[in-house]
CSV table of C-alpha atoms in Angstrom, one decimal:
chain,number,residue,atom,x,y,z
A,291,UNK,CA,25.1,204.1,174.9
A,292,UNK,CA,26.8,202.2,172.1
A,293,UNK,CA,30.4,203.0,171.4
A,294,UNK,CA,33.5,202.0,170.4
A,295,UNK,CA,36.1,204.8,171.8
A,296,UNK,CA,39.9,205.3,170.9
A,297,UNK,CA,42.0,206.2,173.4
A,298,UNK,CA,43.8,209.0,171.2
A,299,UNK,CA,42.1,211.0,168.4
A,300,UNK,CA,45.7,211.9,167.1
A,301,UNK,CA,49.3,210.3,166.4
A,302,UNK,CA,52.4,211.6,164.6
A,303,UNK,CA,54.8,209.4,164.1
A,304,UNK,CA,58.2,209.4,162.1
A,305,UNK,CA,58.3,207.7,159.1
A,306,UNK,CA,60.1,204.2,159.8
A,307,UNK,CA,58.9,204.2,162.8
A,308,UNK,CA,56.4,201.5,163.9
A,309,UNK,CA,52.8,202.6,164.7
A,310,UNK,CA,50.1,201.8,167.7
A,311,UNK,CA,46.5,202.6,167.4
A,312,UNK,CA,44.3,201.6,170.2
A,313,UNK,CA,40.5,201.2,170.8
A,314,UNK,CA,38.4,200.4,173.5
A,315,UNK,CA,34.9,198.5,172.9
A,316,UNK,CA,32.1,198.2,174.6
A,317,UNK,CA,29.8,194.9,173.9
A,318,UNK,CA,31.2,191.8,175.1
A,319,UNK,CA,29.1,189.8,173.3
A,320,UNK,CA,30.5,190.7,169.6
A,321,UNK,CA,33.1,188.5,168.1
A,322,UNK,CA,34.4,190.2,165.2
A,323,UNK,CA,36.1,193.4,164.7
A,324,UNK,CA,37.5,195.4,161.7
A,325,UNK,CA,40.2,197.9,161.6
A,326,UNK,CA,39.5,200.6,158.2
A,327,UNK,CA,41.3,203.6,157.0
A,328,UNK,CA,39.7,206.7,155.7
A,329,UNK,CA,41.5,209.2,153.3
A,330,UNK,CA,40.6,212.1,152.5
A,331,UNK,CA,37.7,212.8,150.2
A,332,UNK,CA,37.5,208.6,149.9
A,333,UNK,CA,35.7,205.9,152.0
A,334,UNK,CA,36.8,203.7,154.8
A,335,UNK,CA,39.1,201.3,153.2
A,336,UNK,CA,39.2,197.3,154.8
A,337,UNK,CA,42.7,197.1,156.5
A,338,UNK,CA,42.7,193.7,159.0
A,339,UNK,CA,40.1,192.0,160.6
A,340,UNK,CA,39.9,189.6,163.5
A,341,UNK,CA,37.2,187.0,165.0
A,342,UNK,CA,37.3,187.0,169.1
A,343,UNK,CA,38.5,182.9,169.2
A,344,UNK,CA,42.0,185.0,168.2
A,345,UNK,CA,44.2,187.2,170.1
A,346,UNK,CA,46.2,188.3,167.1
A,347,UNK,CA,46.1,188.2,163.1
A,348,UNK,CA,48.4,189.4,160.9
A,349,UNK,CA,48.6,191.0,157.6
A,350,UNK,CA,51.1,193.2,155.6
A,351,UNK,CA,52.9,195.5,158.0
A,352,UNK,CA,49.8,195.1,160.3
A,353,UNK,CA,48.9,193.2,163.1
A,354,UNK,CA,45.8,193.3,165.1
A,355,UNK,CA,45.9,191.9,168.7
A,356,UNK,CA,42.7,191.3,170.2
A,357,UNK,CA,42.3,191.6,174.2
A,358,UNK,CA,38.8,190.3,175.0
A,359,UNK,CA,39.4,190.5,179.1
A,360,UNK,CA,39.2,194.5,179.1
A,361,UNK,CA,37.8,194.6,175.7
A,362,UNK,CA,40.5,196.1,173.7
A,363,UNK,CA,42.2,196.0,170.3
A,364,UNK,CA,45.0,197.5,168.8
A,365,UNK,CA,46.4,197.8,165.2
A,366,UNK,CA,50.1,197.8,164.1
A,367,UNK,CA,51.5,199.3,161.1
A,368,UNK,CA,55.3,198.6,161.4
A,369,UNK,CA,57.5,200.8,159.2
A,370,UNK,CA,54.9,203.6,159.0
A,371,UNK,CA,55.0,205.4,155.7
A,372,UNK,CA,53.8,208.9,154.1
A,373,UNK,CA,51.0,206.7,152.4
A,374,UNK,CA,50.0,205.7,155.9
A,375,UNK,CA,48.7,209.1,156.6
A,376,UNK,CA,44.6,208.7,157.3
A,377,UNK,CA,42.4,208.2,160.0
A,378,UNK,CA,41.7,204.9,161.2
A,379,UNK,CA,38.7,203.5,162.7
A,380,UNK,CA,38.1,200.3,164.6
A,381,UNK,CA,34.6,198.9,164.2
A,382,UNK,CA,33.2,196.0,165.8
A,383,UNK,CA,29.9,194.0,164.5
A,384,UNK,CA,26.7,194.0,166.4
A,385,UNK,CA,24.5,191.3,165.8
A,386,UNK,CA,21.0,192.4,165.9
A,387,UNK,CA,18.0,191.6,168.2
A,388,UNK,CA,16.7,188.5,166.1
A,389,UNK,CA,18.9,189.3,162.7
A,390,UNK,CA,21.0,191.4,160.8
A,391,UNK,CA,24.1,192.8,162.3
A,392,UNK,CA,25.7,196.7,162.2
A,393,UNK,CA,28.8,197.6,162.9
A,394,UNK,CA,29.8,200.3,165.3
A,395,UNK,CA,32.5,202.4,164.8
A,396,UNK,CA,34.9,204.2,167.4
A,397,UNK,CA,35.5,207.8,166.7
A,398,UNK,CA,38.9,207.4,164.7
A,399,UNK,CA,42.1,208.4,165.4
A,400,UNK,CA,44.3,210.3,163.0
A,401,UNK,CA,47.6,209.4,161.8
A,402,UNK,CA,49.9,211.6,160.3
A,403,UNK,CA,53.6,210.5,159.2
A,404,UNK,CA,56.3,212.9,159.3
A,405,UNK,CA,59.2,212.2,156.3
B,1328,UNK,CA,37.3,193.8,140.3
B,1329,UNK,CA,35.1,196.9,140.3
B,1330,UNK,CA,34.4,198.3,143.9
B,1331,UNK,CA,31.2,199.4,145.5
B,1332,UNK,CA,29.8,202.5,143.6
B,1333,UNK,CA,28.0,205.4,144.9
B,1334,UNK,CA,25.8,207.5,142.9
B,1335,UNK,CA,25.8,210.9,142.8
B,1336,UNK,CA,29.2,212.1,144.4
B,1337,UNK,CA,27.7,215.0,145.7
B,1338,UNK,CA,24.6,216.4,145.5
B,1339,UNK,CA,22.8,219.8,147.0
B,1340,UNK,CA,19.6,220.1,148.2
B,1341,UNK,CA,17.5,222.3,149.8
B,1342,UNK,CA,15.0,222.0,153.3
B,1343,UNK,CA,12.0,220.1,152.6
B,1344,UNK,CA,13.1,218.4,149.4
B,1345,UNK,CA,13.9,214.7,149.2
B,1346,UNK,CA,16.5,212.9,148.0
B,1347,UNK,CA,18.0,209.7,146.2
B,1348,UNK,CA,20.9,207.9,146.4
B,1349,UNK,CA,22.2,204.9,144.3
B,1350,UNK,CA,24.7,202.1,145.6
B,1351,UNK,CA,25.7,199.8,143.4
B,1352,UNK,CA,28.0,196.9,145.7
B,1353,UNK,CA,30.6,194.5,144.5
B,1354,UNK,CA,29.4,192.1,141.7
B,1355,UNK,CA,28.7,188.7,143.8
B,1356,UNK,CA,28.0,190.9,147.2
B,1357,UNK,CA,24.7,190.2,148.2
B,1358,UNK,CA,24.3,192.2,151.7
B,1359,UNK,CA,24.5,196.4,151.7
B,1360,UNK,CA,24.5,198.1,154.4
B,1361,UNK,CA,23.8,202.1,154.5
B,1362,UNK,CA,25.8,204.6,157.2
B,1363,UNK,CA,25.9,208.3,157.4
B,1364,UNK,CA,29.3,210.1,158.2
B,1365,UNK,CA,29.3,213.2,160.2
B,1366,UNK,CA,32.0,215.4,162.0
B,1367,UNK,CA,29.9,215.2,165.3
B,1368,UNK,CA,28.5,211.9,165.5
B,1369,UNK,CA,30.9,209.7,163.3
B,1370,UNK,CA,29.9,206.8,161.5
B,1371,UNK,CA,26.6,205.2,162.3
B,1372,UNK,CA,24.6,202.8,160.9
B,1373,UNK,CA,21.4,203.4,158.9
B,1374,UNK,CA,20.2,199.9,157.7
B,1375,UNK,CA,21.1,196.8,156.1
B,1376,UNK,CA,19.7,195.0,153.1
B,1377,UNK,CA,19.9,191.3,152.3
B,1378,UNK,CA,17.8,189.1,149.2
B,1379,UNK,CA,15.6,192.9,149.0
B,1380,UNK,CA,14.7,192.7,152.9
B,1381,UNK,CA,15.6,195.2,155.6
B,1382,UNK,CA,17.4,192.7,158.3
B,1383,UNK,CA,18.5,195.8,160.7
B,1384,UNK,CA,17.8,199.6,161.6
B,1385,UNK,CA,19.4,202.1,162.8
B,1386,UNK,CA,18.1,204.9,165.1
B,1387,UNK,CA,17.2,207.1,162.6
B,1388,UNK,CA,13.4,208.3,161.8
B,1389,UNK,CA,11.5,207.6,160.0
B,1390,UNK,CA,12.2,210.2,157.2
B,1391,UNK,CA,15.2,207.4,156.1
B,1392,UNK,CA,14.2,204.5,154.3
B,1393,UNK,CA,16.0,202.3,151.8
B,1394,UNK,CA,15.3,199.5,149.4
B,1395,UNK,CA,17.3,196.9,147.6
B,1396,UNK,CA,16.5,195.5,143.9
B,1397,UNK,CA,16.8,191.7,143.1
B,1398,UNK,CA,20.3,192.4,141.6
B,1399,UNK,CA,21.3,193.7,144.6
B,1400,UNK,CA,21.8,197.7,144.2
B,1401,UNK,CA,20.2,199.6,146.4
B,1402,UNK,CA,19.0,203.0,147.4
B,1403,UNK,CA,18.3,205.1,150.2
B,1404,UNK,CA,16.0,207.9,150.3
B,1405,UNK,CA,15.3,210.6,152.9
B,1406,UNK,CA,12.4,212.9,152.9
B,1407,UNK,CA,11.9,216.6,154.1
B,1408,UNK,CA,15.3,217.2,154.3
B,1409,UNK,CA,16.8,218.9,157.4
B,1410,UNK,CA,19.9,220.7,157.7
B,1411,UNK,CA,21.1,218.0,160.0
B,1412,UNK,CA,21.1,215.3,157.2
B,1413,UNK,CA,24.3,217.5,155.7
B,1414,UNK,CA,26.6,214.3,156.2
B,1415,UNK,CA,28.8,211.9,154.2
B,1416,UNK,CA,26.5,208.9,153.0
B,1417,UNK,CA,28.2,205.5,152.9
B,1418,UNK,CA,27.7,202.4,151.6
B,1419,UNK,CA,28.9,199.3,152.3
B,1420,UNK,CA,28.7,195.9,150.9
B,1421,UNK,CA,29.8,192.1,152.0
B,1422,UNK,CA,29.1,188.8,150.3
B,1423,UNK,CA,26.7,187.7,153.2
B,1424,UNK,CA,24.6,189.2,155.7
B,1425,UNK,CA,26.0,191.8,158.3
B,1426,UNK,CA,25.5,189.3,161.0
B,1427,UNK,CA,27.8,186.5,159.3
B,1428,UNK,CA,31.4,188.4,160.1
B,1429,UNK,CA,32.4,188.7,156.9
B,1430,UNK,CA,34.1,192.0,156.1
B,1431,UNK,CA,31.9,194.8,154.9
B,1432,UNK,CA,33.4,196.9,151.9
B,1433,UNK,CA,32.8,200.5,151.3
B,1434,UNK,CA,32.2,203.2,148.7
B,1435,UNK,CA,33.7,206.5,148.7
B,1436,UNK,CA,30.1,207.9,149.6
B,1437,UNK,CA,28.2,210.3,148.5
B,1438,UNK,CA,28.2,214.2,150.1
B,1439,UNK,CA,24.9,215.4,150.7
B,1440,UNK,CA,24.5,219.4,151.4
B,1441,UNK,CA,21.8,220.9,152.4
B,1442,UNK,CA,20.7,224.4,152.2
């Protein structure tokens, strides 16, 4: 069916230490993709996003690279701090059959930074 | 700039009742979209709103319908309430429709227990 998988469903890092979250789509046809993170008790927050006629974007200590051959994207966080701590979710958008779009979300991974 | 608000926080209800909740998205946002959050099946999308018209659906049954108001709040409603609706509810809002790639903004939800 429809999904949008990450590869690992948990990372501890050490804080300083740079970050790699992957994710694996499925729909070759979509051409924009959104990286959120969740905290506790709160919503998913927008972190990066990235439109498929780019193979990276960068933000503020994040960068998103974009593999569209074996559907694949990956976010950065370099110097990965306390406040990093959530899960993150890649989502890509789905246009619909004749309108409206959706956006699919992998299964999250969870990141947790050790001081 | 205010964020997208989700009315109530939590609520508890009980089989066979129905239920309202309130979304009220960022001022200028015209699109909301509408997912449900739970531990087993992650996020997934309900439906999405644009101008007060349902552009997209989910697979979810009928018992889950939404609306949106000319000012562009909106509000979901599920009837005969199953234990399987527990979940997180989400809203999320962008200044166009879903199917533009504009990022989609999110509330911190609203917990829904049932009984």
């Amino acid at each position: 069916g429809e999904s949008v998988g990450l590869h690992l469903p948990t990372l501890s890092v050490q804080e300083g230490d740079n970050s790699i979250i992957n994710c694996a789509y499925s729909n070759s046809a979509s051409d924009y993709f959104i990286w959120y993170k969740q905290e506790s008790g709160k919503g998913p927050q927008f972190i990066i996003d990235i439109r498929s006629n780019m193979d990276k974007r960068q933000g503020q200590r994040v960068t998103v690279l974009l593999n569209k051959t074996v559907k694949h994207l990956s976010l950065q966080i370099a110097a990965t701090q306390p406040g990093d701590s959530a899960v993150y979710f890649c989502a890509e958008n789905v246009r619909g059959g004749r309108q409206g779009g959706k956006l699919i979300f992998g299964q999250g991974t969870e990141l947790s930074v050790k001081p | 700039k205010a964020g997208v608000t989700q009315t109530p926080r939590y609520l508890i209800k009980t089989r066979g009742q129905q239920v309202t909740l309130s979304c009220s998205p960022i001022s200028g946002h015209r699109s909301v979209s509408w997912y449900q959050q739970t531990p087993g099946q992650g996020l997934q999308f309900l439906f999405e709103y644009f101008s007060e018209t349902q552009r997209n659906k989910g697979n979810f049954p009928g018992r889950f319908s939404g609306r949106q108001f000319s000012n562009s709040r909106s509000e979901m409603n599920v009837s005969t309430l199953e234990l399987g609706d527990s979940a997180l509810y989400l809203c999320a809002s962008s200044l166009e429709p879903a199917d533009s790639n504009q990022p989609q903004h999110f509330g911190d939800g609203t917990r829904l227990s049932i009984l």
